[in-house]
Coordinates of C-alpha atoms in Angstrom, one line a residue:
X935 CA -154.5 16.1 -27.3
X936 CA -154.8 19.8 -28.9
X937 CA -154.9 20.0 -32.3
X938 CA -156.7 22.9 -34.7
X939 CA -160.5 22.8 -34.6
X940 CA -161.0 25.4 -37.2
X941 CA -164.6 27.0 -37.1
X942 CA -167.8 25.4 -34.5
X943 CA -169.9 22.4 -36.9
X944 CA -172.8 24.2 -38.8
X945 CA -174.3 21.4 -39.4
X946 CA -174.2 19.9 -36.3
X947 CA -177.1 17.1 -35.2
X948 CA -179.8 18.1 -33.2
X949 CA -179.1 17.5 -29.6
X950 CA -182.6 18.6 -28.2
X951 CA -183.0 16.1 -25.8
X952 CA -186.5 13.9 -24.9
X953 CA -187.5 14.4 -21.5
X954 CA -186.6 11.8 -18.7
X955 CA -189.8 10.5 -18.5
X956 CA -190.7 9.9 -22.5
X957 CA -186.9 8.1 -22.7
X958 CA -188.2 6.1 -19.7
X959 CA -191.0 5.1 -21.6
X960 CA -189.3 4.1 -24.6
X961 CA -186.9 1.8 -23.2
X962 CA -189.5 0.1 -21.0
X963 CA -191.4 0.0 -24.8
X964 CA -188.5 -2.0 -26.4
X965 CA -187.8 -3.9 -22.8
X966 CA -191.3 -5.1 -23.3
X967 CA -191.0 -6.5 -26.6
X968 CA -190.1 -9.9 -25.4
X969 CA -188.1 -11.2 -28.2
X970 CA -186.1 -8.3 -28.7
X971 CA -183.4 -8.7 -26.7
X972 CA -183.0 -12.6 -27.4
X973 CA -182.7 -12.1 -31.1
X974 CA -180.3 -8.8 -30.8
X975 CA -178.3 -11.0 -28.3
X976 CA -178.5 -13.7 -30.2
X977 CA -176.1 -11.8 -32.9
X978 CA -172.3 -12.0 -32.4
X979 CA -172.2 -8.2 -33.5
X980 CA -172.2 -5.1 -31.2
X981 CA -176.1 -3.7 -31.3
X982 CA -177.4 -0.6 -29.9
X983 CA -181.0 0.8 -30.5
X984 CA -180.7 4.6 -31.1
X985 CA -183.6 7.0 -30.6
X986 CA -184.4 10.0 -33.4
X987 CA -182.9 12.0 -30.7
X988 CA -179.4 9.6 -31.6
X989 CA -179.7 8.4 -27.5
X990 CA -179.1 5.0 -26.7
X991 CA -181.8 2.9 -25.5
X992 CA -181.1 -0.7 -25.9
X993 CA -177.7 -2.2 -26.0
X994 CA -176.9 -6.3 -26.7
X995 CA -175.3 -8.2 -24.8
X996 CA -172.3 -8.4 -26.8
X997 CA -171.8 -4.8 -26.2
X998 CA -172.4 -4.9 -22.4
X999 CA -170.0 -7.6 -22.0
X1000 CA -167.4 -5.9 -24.5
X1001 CA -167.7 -2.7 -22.7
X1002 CA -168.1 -4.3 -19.1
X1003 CA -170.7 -1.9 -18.0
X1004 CA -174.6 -2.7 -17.0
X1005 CA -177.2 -1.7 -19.0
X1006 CA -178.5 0.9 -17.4
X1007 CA -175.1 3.3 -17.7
X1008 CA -175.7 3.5 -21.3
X1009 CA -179.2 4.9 -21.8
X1010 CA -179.8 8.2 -22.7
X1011 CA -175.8 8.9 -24.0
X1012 CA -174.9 9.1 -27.6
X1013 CA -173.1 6.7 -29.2
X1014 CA -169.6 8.1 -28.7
X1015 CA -169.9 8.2 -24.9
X1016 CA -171.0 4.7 -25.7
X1017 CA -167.6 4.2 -27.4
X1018 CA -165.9 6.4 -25.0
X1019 CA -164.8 8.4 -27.9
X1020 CA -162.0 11.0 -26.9
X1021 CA -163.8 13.8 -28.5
X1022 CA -167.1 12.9 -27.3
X1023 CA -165.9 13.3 -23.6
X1024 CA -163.7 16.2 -23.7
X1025 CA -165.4 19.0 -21.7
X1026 CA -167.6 21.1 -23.2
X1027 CA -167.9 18.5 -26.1
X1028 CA -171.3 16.8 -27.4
X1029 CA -171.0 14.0 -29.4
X1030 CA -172.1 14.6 -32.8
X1031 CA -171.2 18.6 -32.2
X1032 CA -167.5 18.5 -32.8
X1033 CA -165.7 19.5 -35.7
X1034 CA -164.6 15.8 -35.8
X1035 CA -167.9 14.7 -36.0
X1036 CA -167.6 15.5 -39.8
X1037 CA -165.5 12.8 -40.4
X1038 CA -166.8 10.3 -38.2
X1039 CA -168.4 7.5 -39.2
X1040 CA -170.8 6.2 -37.1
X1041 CA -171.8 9.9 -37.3
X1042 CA -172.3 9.6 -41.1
X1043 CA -174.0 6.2 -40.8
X1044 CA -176.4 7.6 -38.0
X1045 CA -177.4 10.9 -39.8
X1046 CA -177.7 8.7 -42.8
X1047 CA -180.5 6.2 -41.3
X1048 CA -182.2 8.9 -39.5
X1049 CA -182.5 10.4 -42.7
X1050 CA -184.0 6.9 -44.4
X1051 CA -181.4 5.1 -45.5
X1052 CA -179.4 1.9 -44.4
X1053 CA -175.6 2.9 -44.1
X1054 CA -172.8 1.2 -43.8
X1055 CA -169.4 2.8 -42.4
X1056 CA -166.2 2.3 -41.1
X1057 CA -166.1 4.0 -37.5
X1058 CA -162.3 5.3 -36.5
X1059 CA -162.7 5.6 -32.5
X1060 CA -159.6 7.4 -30.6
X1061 CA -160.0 6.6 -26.5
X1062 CA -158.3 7.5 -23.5
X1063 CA -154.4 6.0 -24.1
X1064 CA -154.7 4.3 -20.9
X1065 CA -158.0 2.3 -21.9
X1066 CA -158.0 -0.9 -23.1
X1067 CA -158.0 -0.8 -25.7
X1068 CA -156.8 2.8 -26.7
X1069 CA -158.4 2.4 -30.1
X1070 CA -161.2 0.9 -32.2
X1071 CA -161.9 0.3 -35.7
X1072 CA -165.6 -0.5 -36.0
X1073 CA -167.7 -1.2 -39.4
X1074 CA -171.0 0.4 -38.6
X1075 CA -174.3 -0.6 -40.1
X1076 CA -176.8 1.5 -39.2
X1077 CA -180.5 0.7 -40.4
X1078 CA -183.8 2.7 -39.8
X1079 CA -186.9 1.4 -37.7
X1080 CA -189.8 2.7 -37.1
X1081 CA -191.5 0.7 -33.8
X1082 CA -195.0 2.3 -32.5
X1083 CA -195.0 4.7 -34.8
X1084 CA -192.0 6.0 -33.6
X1085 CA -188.5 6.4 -35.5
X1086 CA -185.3 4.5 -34.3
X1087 CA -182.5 3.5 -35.7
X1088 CA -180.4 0.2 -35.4
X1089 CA -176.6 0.2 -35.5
X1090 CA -174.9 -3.1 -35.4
X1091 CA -171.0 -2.4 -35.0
X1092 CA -168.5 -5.3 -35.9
X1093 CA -165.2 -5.2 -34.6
X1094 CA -162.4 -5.1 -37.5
X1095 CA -159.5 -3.6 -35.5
X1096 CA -157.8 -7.2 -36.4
X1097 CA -158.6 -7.1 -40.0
X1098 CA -157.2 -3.2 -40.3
X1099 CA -154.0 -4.5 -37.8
X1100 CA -153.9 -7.3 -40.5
X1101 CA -154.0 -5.0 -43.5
X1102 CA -150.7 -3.0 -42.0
X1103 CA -148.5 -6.1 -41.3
X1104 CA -148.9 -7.0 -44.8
X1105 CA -148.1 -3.7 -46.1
X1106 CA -145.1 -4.2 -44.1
X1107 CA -144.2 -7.3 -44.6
X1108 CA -145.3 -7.6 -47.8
X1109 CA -143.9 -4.4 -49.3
X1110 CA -141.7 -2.4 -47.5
X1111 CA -139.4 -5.5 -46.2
X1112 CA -139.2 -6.8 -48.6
X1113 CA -138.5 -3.9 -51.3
X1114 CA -135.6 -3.4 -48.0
X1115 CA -134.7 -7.3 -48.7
X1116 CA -134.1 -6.5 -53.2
X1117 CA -132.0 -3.8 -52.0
X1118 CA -130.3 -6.0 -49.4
X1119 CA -129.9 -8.8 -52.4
X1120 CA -128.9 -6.5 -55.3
X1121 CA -126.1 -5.3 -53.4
X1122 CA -124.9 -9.1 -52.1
X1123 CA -124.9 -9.5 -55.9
X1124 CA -123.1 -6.1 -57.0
X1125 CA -120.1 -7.6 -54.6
X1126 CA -120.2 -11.1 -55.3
X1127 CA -119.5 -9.7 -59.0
X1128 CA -116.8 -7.9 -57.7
X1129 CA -113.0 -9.0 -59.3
X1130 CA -110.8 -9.9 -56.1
X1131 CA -109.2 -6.8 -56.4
X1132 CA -111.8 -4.2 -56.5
X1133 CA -112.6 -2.2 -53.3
X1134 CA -116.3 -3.5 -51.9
X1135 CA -116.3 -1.0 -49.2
X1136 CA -119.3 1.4 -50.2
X1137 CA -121.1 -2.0 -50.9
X1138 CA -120.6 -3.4 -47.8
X1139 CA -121.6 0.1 -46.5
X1140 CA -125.0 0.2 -48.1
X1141 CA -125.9 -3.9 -47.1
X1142 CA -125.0 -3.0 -43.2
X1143 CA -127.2 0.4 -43.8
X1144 CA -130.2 -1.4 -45.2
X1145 CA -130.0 -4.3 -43.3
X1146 CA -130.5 -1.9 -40.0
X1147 CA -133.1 -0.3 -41.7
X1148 CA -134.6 -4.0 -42.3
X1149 CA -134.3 -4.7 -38.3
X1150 CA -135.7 -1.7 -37.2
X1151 CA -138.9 -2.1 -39.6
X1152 CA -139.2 -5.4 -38.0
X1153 CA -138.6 -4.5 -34.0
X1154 CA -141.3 -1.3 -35.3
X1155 CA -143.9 -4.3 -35.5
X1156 CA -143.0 -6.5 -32.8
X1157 CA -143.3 -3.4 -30.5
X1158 CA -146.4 -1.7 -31.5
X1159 CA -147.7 -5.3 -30.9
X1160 CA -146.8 -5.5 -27.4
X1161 CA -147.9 -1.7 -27.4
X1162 CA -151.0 -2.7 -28.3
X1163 CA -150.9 -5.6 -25.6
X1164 CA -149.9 -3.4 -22.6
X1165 CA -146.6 -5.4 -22.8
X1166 CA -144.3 -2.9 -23.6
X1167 CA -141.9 -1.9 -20.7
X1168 CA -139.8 1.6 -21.0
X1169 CA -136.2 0.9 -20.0
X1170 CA -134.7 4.3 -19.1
X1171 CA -132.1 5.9 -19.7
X1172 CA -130.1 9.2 -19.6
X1173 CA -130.3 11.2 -22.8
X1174 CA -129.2 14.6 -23.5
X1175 CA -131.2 16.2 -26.0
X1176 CA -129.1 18.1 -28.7
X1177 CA -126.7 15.0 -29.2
X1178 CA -129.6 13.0 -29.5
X1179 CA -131.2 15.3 -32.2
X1180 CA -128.0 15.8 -33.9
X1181 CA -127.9 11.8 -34.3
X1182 CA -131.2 11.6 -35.2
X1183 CA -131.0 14.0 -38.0
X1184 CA -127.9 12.2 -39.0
X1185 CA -129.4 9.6 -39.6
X1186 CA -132.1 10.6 -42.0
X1187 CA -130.3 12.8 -43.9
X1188 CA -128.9 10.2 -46.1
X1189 CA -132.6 9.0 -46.5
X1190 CA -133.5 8.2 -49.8
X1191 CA -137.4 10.4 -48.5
X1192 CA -134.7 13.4 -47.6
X1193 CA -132.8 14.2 -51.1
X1194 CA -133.5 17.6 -51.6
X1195 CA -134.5 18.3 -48.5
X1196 CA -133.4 20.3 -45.5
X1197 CA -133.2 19.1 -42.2
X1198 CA -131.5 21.1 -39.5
X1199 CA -131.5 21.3 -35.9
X1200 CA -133.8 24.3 -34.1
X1201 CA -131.0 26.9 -33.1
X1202 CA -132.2 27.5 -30.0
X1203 CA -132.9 24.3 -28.9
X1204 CA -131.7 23.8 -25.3
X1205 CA -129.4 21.2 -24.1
X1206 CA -130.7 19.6 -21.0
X1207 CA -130.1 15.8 -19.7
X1208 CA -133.1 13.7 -19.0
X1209 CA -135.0 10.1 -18.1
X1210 CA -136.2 8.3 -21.0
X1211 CA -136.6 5.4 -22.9
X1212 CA -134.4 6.4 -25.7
X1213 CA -135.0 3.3 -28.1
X1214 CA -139.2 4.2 -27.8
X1215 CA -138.2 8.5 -27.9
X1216 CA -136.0 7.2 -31.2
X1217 CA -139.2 5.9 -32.4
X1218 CA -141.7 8.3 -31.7
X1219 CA -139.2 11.4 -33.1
X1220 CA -138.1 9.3 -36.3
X1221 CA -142.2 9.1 -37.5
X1222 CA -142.7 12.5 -36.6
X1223 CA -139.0 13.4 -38.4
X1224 CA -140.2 10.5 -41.2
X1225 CA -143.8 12.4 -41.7
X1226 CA -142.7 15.7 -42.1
X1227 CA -140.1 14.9 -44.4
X1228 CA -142.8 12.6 -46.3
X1229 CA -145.1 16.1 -46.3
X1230 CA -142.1 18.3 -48.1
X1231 CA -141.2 19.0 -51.1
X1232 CA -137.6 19.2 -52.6
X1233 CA -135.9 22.5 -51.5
X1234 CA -138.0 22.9 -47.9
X1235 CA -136.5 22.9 -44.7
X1236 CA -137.8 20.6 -41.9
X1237 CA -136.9 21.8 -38.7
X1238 CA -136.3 19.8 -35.4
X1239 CA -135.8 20.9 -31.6
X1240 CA -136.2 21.0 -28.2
X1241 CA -136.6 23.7 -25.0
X1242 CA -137.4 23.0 -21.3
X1243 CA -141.1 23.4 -21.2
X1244 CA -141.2 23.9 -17.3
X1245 CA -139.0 23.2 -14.4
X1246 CA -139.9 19.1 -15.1
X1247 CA -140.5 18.8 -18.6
X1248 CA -138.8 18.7 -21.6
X1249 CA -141.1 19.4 -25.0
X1250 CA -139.4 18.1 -29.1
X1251 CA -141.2 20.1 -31.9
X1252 CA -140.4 18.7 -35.5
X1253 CA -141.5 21.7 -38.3
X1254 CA -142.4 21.5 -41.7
X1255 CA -143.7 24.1 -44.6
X1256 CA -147.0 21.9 -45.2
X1257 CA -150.4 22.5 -44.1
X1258 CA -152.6 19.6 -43.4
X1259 CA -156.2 19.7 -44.6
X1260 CA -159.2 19.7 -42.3
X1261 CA -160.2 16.1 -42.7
X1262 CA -156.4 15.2 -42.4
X1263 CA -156.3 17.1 -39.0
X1264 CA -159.3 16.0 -37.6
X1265 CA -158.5 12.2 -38.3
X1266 CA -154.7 12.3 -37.7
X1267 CA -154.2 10.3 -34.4
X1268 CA -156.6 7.8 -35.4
X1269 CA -155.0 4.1 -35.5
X1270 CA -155.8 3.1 -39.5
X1271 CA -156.1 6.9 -40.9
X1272 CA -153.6 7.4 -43.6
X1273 CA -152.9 9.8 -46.3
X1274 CA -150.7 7.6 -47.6
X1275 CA -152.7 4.7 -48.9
X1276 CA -154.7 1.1 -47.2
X1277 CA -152.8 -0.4 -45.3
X1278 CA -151.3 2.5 -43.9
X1279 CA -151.6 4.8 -40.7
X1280 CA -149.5 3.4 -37.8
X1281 CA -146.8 5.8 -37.3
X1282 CA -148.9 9.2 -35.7
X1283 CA -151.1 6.5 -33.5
X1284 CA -148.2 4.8 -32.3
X1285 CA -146.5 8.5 -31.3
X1286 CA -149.7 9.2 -29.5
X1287 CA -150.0 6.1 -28.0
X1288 CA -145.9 5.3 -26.8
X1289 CA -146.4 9.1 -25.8
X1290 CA -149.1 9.1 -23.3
X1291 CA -149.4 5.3 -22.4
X1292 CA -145.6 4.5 -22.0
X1293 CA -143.6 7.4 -22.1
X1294 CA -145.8 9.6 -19.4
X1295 CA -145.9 12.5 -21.6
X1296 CA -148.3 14.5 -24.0
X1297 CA -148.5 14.9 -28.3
X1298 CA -150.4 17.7 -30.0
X1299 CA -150.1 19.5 -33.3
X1300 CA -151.1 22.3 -35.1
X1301 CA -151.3 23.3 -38.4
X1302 CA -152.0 26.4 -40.3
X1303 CA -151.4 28.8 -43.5
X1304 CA -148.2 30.7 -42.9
X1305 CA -147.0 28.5 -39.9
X1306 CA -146.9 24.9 -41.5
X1307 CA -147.3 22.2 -39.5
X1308 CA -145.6 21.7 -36.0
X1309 CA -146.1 18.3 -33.8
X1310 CA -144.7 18.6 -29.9
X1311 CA -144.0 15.9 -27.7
X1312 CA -143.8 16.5 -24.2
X1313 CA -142.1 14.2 -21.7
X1314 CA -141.0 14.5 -17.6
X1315 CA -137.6 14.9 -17.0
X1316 CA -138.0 12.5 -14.3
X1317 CA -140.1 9.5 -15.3
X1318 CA -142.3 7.4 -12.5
X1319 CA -140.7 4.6 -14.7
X1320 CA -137.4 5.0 -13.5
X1321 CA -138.1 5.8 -10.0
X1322 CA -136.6 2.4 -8.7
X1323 CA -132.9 4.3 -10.0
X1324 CA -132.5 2.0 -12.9
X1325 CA -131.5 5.0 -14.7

């Protein structure tokens, strides 16, 4: 994933690290208070003990068997190599060094109790796509200790990626399907007033446009469900990119989010026939069209296209005026991030997520004054999906 770092941390935590033999001797310290570890594992909650240095030196037992690792792998890392944060482990990275690490939360919670104070945070975590699972939405309560005259902190991380997954579906089902189903209704009533004679036509035209819309916000559920499940199977197909993007753009531009707006096609965008699911590459490229459209104002053009990245892959770009701000570009992949409101932040997770789990391929953005924002998608021509030729 590349996105826009902007300037190094200034703030950054201190990573001056303990030597080997004084962590040793801390962990055999807290190994040696005998009811530690039976009343940590006692809790149901995910518990790591965290040195002043932020190094892990006691996890629970819920968090060993959550993570499936042994103890021993986790002392001495920070708490986002814990997680297996994606930012965390990209090279050259230290956790709680990034620019991201402003907008973490377990960051915040862990500065905060090293500084004195008992926090309590909700904790975002991007992973590798192909992890299980990809992403993690953690509430973070982090509270200071001090054992042997020694500072520590405790952080006790409960798992609410249910309750945020929760919070969406009713968003969706709640509001948006069923403001679709009024629409659906009001005009089922504008034609059942209708005298015999009068033409229903444009009637009929808006229930069989809304009532699409209605399935497809439904199938948008089902799927990142089976997404989220690993039980999503890409069925490819052949697709040839400007017809697709000329349908694509046909479709939104009778969006109510598009009056005003421009959308066009790139005019260099190449034409070149490719593998792909086109139901998931529909999806991925209607949030990113749906976004930008969402992030313009009446009279700006949003821009979408396509060019042959190398001999074996084929890259979309969707363009827009806006400029995201920092903390919106730092957080943007994450699974319950939203500018838009709780409840919110599905659509640039699933891209990510259809994109490199399912799909084979890569998504990055960038975003800056005088450029606007520009997301790319970038997909094989040739798909190890659709090696057994049921293309």
């Amino acid at each position: 994933m590349v996105v826009d770092q902007g300037e190094p941390v200034q703030d950054a935590a201190p990573q001056d690290l303990r030597g080997a033999d004084e962590l040793e001797c801390q962990v055999r310290d807290i190994q040696e208070m005998e009811m530690v570890d039976e009343l940590l594992s006692a809790m149901p909650t995910f518990v790591m003990l965290v040195n002043a240095h932020r190094q892990v030196i006691y996890a629970n037992r819920s968090l060993l068997a959550f993570l499936d690792v042994p103890a021993s792998e986790l002392i001495g890392k920070y708490p986002g190599e814990v997680w297996m944060c994606q930012h965390a482990l990209e090279e050259g990275a230290t956790c709680g060094t990034t620019v991201f690490c402003r907008y973490c939360g377990a960051d915040k919670a862990l500065r905060g109790a090293l500084a004195g104070r008992v926090c309590v945070e909700e904790y975002r975590v991007v992973r590798d796509a192909e992890l299980d699972p990809p992403a993690l939405d953690l509430r973070v309560r982090s509270t200071p200790l001090m054992l042997s005259d020694e500072r520590f902190v405790l952080m006790a991380a409960e798992d609410i990626t249910d309750e945020k997954r929760r919070q969406v579906l009713e968003r969706t089902f709640f509001h948006d399907i069923l403001n679709t189903a009024a629409i659906i209704d009001g005009a089922v009533q504008l034609m059942l007033s209708l005298e015999p004679d009068e033409d229903d036509a444009a009637v009929k035209d808006i229930i069989g446009q809304v009532s699409e819309r209605l399935i497809n916000e439904i199938v948008t559920q089902r799927d990142l469900s089976e997404m989220e499940n690993q039980a999503l199977e890409p069925q490819p197909d052949i697709v040839e990119t400007r017809t697709f993007l000329d349908g694509l753009l046909s479709s939104y531009a009778t969006h109510e989010l598009a009056t005003g707006r421009v959308l066009q096609l790139g005019p260099d965008s190449d034409d070149v026939e490719f593998v792909v699911d086109k139901a998931l590459l529909g999806r991925v490229l209607g949030n990113l069209l749906k976004n930008a459209i969402e992030a313009s104002r009446p009279g700006e053009a949003i821009s979408v296209g396509c060019s042959k990245a190398e001999t074996d892959q084929i890259e979309f770009w969707v363009h827009n005026a806006a400029v995201m701000p920092e903390d919106v570009r730092m957080q943007i992949f994450q699974r319950s991030f939203s500018t838009k409101g709780r409840g919110r932040g599905i659509g640039t997770y699933s891209i990510k997520l259809l994109t490199e789990r399912y799909l084979e391929g890569t998504a990055s953005f960038t975003s800056r004054p005088g450029n606007g924002t520009i997301f790319r998608v970038r997909y094989p021509l040739m798909p190890t999906y659709a090696e057994d030729g049921a293309a």
